[in-house]
Amino acid sequence: MRAIISNSHGPVLQEASKPVYGSDGVLVRVRAGSLNRIDLALMKGMTHGGLGGSGFPLGVEWAGEVVEVGGSVTRWAVGDRVMAAGGGAFAEFAVGSERQMYAVPEGVSFEQAACLPVSMQTMHDALSTNGKLAQGQTVLFQGASSGMGIMGMQAAKYLGAGMVIGSSTTQERRDRLKEFGADMVFDSRLPEWVSEVLEATNGRGVDLLIDFLAGPLVNDGLLATRIGGRMINIGRMAGESGEFNFDLHNMRRIKYIGASFRLRTPEEVAAVIEKASEALGPALKEGALRMPMDSVYPMEEAHKAFEKMAQNKHFGKIVISID
């Protein structure tokens, strides 16, 4: 099969062995895969939660159709259209786990479907399981113009949030955030952003802050979150370390929760996917959740897709079509 492989020259299209699946596995003919930020690290030969490494097909999010099923699989059949967060996405074939795939809704293309699983399960886990979002509560997405943020704002609205607030450092992106559920937007580079959030929440602060940035913005996040509120860390785009005001955290009694998937067991991940599918599956069918596609590249131009991701100038997802 053809696959986009990580080597010292970056992403390269070459022949690779078709993956092997077990009795509980599903072989999928991949039709599209979308890029995620972690793909830039995997491209350099790094590993991520057991995925990646030099010589392995890149990509962690795909959509396609089932072509073979293991002997113990009962949930899926040949011909089913499926999508999943899983390794080897940028190849003609990938292996899915029976409990870790979603059905592609009718009317949704493979390119669109490949943009959904990672953000859908991560955001439901952050908002509902860890964030304990309740009807009418206020949610702030720090770094909302990412694919995660775009999905998160829509999911928050669907799950009953009241005011949804999102940040971005560019005016063009802030303008677009309102298309995807943001009631208020702000520029996190401006020193007055905390005051703006407090004013919008009548001095109280937000109930829940979903943080994709971390770094030097964490302490301001503590100020923008209400007393007894929750902060869920998903990403660390602004820095993996920095000063943390322990006194402020303690005084405001804020729950600061990490939500990485990397050290979760397959059973734990399967439980997350089942919850997300049950809660957000109807929203997908209704069209209440959508992800803008910034661009679509053929496999032969995968290097252009990775270059665009590295430039961080896209809005929505970058997709590779697997023909």
Coordinates of C-alpha atoms in Angstrom, one line a residue:
M1 CA 0.0 0.0 0.0
R2 CA 1.0 3.6 -0.4
A3 CA 1.7 5.6 2.8
I4 CA 3.2 8.9 4.0
I5 CA 6.2 7.9 6.0
S6 CA 8.3 9.8 8.5
N7 CA 12.0 9.9 7.7
S8 CA 14.9 12.3 7.9
H9 CA 13.6 14.2 4.9
G10 CA 10.2 14.8 6.4
P11 CA 7.0 13.2 5.1
V12 CA 7.6 11.0 2.1
L13 CA 5.1 9.0 0.0
Q14 CA 6.3 5.4 -0.4
E15 CA 5.2 1.8 -0.4
A16 CA 4.6 0.2 3.0
S17 CA 3.2 -3.1 4.3
K18 CA -0.5 -3.4 4.8
P19 CA -1.3 -3.3 8.6
V20 CA -2.3 -6.5 10.3
Y21 CA -5.4 -6.7 12.5
G22 CA -6.4 -9.1 15.2
S23 CA -9.7 -10.8 16.1
D24 CA -11.1 -7.6 17.6
G25 CA -9.7 -5.4 14.9
V26 CA -11.1 -3.8 11.7
L27 CA -9.2 -3.2 8.5
V28 CA -10.3 0.1 7.0
R29 CA -9.7 1.5 3.5
V30 CA -8.7 5.0 4.4
R31 CA -10.2 7.8 2.2
A32 CA -9.0 10.9 4.1
G33 CA -6.9 11.9 7.0
S34 CA -6.6 15.2 8.8
L35 CA -3.5 16.8 10.4
N36 CA -3.2 17.5 14.0
R37 CA -0.5 19.5 15.8
I38 CA 1.2 16.3 17.1
D39 CA 1.8 15.3 13.5
L40 CA 4.6 17.9 13.3
A41 CA 6.4 16.0 16.1
L42 CA 5.7 12.6 14.6
M43 CA 7.1 13.8 11.3
K44 CA 10.5 14.2 13.0
G45 CA 10.4 10.6 14.2
M46 CA 9.1 11.2 17.7
T47 CA 6.4 9.0 19.4
H48 CA 3.1 10.0 21.0
G49 CA 1.3 7.5 23.2
G50 CA 2.6 4.5 21.3
L51 CA 2.1 6.1 17.9
G52 CA 4.7 7.1 15.4
G53 CA 8.4 6.5 15.2
S54 CA 10.7 6.6 12.2
G55 CA 9.5 4.5 9.3
F56 CA 5.9 4.3 10.3
P57 CA 2.9 5.8 8.5
L58 CA 2.0 9.3 9.8
G59 CA -1.4 10.7 10.8
V60 CA -3.6 10.1 13.8
E61 CA -7.1 10.8 12.5
W62 CA -8.8 9.1 9.6
A63 CA -12.1 8.2 7.8
G64 CA -12.8 5.4 5.4
E65 CA -14.8 2.2 4.8
V66 CA -14.5 -1.2 6.4
V67 CA -13.0 -3.9 4.1
E68 CA -12.3 -6.7 6.6
V69 CA -13.3 -7.5 10.2
G70 CA -11.8 -9.7 12.9
G71 CA -13.6 -12.9 14.0
S72 CA -14.9 -11.4 17.3
V73 CA -16.1 -8.1 15.8
T74 CA -19.9 -7.6 16.0
R75 CA -20.3 -3.9 15.9
W76 CA -19.1 -3.3 12.3
A77 CA -19.5 -4.9 8.9
V78 CA -17.8 -4.7 5.6
G79 CA -18.9 -1.6 3.8
D80 CA -19.6 0.5 6.9
R81 CA -18.3 4.1 6.7
V82 CA -16.3 4.8 9.8
M83 CA -14.0 7.5 11.3
A84 CA -11.6 7.3 14.2
A85 CA -8.6 8.8 16.1
G86 CA -5.9 6.2 15.4
G87 CA -2.4 5.8 14.0
G88 CA -1.4 5.3 10.4
A89 CA -4.0 7.7 9.0
F90 CA -2.0 8.8 6.0
A91 CA -2.0 5.4 4.3
E92 CA -4.3 3.5 2.1
F93 CA -5.2 1.1 4.9
A94 CA -5.4 1.5 8.7
V95 CA -6.5 -0.7 11.6
G96 CA -9.4 0.4 13.8
S97 CA -10.5 -1.0 17.2
E98 CA -14.1 -2.2 17.4
R99 CA -14.9 0.1 20.4
Q100 CA -12.8 3.1 19.2
M101 CA -14.6 4.1 16.0
Y102 CA -17.6 6.2 15.0
A103 CA -20.0 5.8 12.2
V104 CA -19.8 8.5 9.6
P105 CA -23.2 10.2 9.5
E106 CA -25.1 10.1 6.2
G107 CA -24.3 13.1 4.0
V108 CA -20.9 13.7 5.6
S109 CA -18.0 13.2 3.2
F110 CA -14.9 11.3 4.2
E111 CA -12.9 14.5 4.1
Q112 CA -15.3 16.1 6.5
A113 CA -15.5 13.0 8.7
A114 CA -11.7 12.8 9.0
C115 CA -11.8 16.2 10.8
L116 CA -14.1 15.2 13.6
P117 CA -13.0 12.3 15.9
V118 CA -10.0 13.7 17.8
S119 CA -11.7 17.0 18.7
M120 CA -15.1 15.4 19.3
Q121 CA -13.9 13.0 21.9
T122 CA -11.4 15.3 23.5
M123 CA -13.9 18.2 23.9
H124 CA -16.7 16.0 25.3
D125 CA -14.3 14.6 27.8
A126 CA -13.0 18.1 28.7
L127 CA -16.5 19.7 28.9
S128 CA -18.6 17.1 30.4
T129 CA -16.5 14.4 32.2
N130 CA -13.8 16.6 33.6
G131 CA -15.4 20.1 33.3
K132 CA -18.8 19.1 34.7
L133 CA -20.5 21.6 32.4
A134 CA -24.0 22.4 33.7
Q135 CA -26.9 24.0 31.9
G136 CA -26.4 27.7 31.4
Q137 CA -22.8 27.9 32.6
T138 CA -20.2 30.1 31.0
V139 CA -17.3 28.6 29.2
L140 CA -14.0 30.2 28.0
F141 CA -11.8 28.6 25.3
Q142 CA -8.3 29.9 25.5
G143 CA -7.0 29.5 22.0
A144 CA -10.3 29.0 20.4
S145 CA -9.4 29.2 16.7
S146 CA -7.8 25.7 16.8
G147 CA -9.7 22.7 15.5
M148 CA -10.3 21.7 19.1
G149 CA -11.6 25.1 20.0
I150 CA -13.9 25.3 17.0
M151 CA -15.4 21.9 17.9
G152 CA -15.5 22.8 21.6
M153 CA -17.5 26.0 21.3
Q154 CA -20.1 24.2 19.2
A155 CA -20.2 21.2 21.6
A156 CA -20.5 23.5 24.6
K157 CA -23.5 25.3 23.0
Y158 CA -25.1 21.9 22.2
L159 CA -24.6 20.7 25.7
G160 CA -26.3 23.7 27.2
A161 CA -23.7 26.3 27.9
G162 CA -24.9 29.8 28.4
M163 CA -22.2 32.3 27.3
V164 CA -19.3 31.0 25.2
I165 CA -16.1 33.0 25.1
G166 CA -13.2 32.4 22.8
S167 CA -9.7 34.0 22.3
S168 CA -7.5 34.3 19.3
T169 CA -4.6 36.6 18.5
T170 CA -5.8 37.6 15.0
Q171 CA -8.8 39.7 14.1
E172 CA -9.7 37.6 11.1
R173 CA -10.0 34.5 13.3
R174 CA -11.8 36.3 16.0
D175 CA -14.4 37.4 13.5
R176 CA -14.9 33.8 12.4
L177 CA -15.2 32.4 15.9
K178 CA -18.7 33.9 16.1
E179 CA -19.7 31.5 13.3
F180 CA -19.0 28.6 15.6
G181 CA -20.7 29.5 18.8
A182 CA -18.7 32.3 20.4
D183 CA -20.8 35.0 22.0
M184 CA -17.7 37.0 22.9
V185 CA -14.1 37.1 21.6
F186 CA -10.9 38.7 22.9
D187 CA -7.2 38.9 22.1
S188 CA -5.2 37.2 24.8
R189 CA -2.2 39.3 24.1
L190 CA -3.9 42.4 25.4
P191 CA -3.4 43.0 29.2
E192 CA -7.0 44.0 29.7
W193 CA -8.5 40.7 28.5
V194 CA -9.2 39.5 32.0
S195 CA -11.1 42.7 32.8
E196 CA -13.1 42.2 29.6
V197 CA -14.1 38.7 30.7
L198 CA -15.0 39.7 34.2
E199 CA -17.1 42.6 32.9
A200 CA -18.9 40.2 30.6
T201 CA -19.6 37.8 33.5
N202 CA -20.7 40.6 36.0
G203 CA -17.5 40.3 37.9
R204 CA -17.9 36.6 38.6
G205 CA -15.6 35.0 36.1
V206 CA -16.3 31.9 33.9
D207 CA -17.5 28.6 35.3
L208 CA -15.2 26.6 33.1
L209 CA -12.0 27.5 31.2
I210 CA -10.7 25.1 28.5
D211 CA -7.0 25.9 28.0
F212 CA -5.1 25.1 24.9
L213 CA -2.3 27.5 25.6
A214 CA -1.0 27.3 29.2
G215 CA 2.5 28.9 29.7
P216 CA 2.3 32.6 30.8
L217 CA -1.5 32.7 30.4
V218 CA -2.3 30.3 33.3
N219 CA -2.3 32.9 36.1
D220 CA -4.6 35.3 34.2
G221 CA -6.8 32.2 33.5
L222 CA -7.0 31.7 37.3
L223 CA -8.2 35.3 37.6
A224 CA -10.8 34.9 34.8
T225 CA -12.3 31.7 36.3
R226 CA -14.8 32.1 39.1
I227 CA -14.2 31.0 42.7
G228 CA -14.7 27.3 42.8
G229 CA -14.6 27.0 39.0
R230 CA -12.7 24.6 36.8
M231 CA -9.8 24.9 34.4
I232 CA -9.1 22.0 32.0
N233 CA -5.7 21.9 30.3
I234 CA -5.7 20.3 26.8
G235 CA -2.7 22.0 25.2
R236 CA 0.4 24.0 26.0
M237 CA 1.0 26.0 22.8
A238 CA 2.2 29.0 24.7
G239 CA 4.6 27.1 26.9
E240 CA 5.0 23.8 28.7
S241 CA 6.3 25.5 31.9
G242 CA 6.1 28.8 33.6
E243 CA 5.2 30.6 36.8
F244 CA 2.1 29.3 38.6
N245 CA 0.4 31.4 41.3
F246 CA -0.3 28.7 43.9
D247 CA -1.8 31.2 46.3
L248 CA -4.2 32.5 43.8
H249 CA -5.1 28.9 42.8
N250 CA -5.7 28.0 46.4
M251 CA -7.6 31.2 47.4
R252 CA -10.0 30.9 44.5
R253 CA -10.4 27.1 45.1
I254 CA -10.1 26.4 41.4
K255 CA -9.9 22.8 40.1
Y256 CA -7.0 22.7 37.6
I257 CA -7.2 19.4 35.7
G258 CA -5.0 17.8 33.1
A259 CA -6.8 15.8 30.4
S260 CA -4.2 14.0 28.3
F261 CA -5.1 10.7 26.6
R262 CA -1.5 9.5 26.4
L263 CA -1.5 7.5 29.6
R264 CA -5.1 6.2 29.4
T265 CA -5.7 2.5 28.9
P266 CA -7.5 1.3 25.7
E267 CA -10.6 0.6 27.9
E268 CA -10.5 4.2 29.3
V269 CA -10.3 5.6 25.7
A270 CA -13.1 3.4 24.6
A271 CA -15.3 4.6 27.4
V272 CA -14.6 8.3 26.4
I273 CA -15.5 7.5 22.8
E274 CA -18.8 5.8 23.8
K275 CA -19.8 8.8 25.9
A276 CA -18.9 11.3 23.2
S277 CA -20.8 9.2 20.6
E278 CA -23.9 9.0 22.7
A279 CA -23.9 12.7 23.7
L280 CA -22.7 14.3 20.4
G281 CA -23.7 11.7 17.8
P282 CA -27.1 13.3 17.4
A283 CA -25.5 16.7 17.0
L284 CA -23.5 15.4 14.1
K285 CA -26.6 14.0 12.4
E286 CA -28.4 17.2 12.9
G287 CA -25.6 19.3 11.5
A288 CA -25.1 21.1 14.8
L289 CA -21.4 20.2 14.8
R290 CA -19.2 21.1 11.8
M291 CA -15.5 21.6 11.2
P292 CA -14.3 24.0 8.5
M293 CA -11.7 22.5 6.1
D294 CA -9.0 25.0 5.4
S295 CA -7.5 23.0 2.6
V296 CA -7.3 19.5 1.0
Y297 CA -4.1 18.0 -0.4
P298 CA -3.5 14.8 -2.4
M299 CA -1.0 12.3 -0.9
E300 CA 1.6 13.5 -3.4
E301 CA 1.5 16.9 -1.9
A302 CA 1.6 15.9 1.8
H303 CA 4.7 18.0 2.4
K304 CA 2.7 21.1 1.5
A305 CA 0.1 20.1 4.1
F306 CA 2.7 19.7 6.8
E307 CA 4.3 23.1 5.8
K308 CA 0.9 24.8 6.2
M309 CA 0.4 23.2 9.6
A310 CA 3.8 24.4 10.7
Q311 CA 3.1 28.0 9.6
N312 CA 0.0 28.0 11.8
K313 CA -1.9 30.2 9.4
H314 CA -4.9 27.9 8.8
F315 CA -8.4 28.1 10.2
G316 CA -10.0 24.7 10.7
K317 CA -8.5 21.5 9.5
I318 CA -5.9 20.6 6.9
V319 CA -6.9 17.3 5.1
I320 CA -5.0 14.8 3.0
S321 CA -7.1 12.9 0.5
I322 CA -6.1 9.2 0.3
D323 CA -7.0 8.1 -3.2

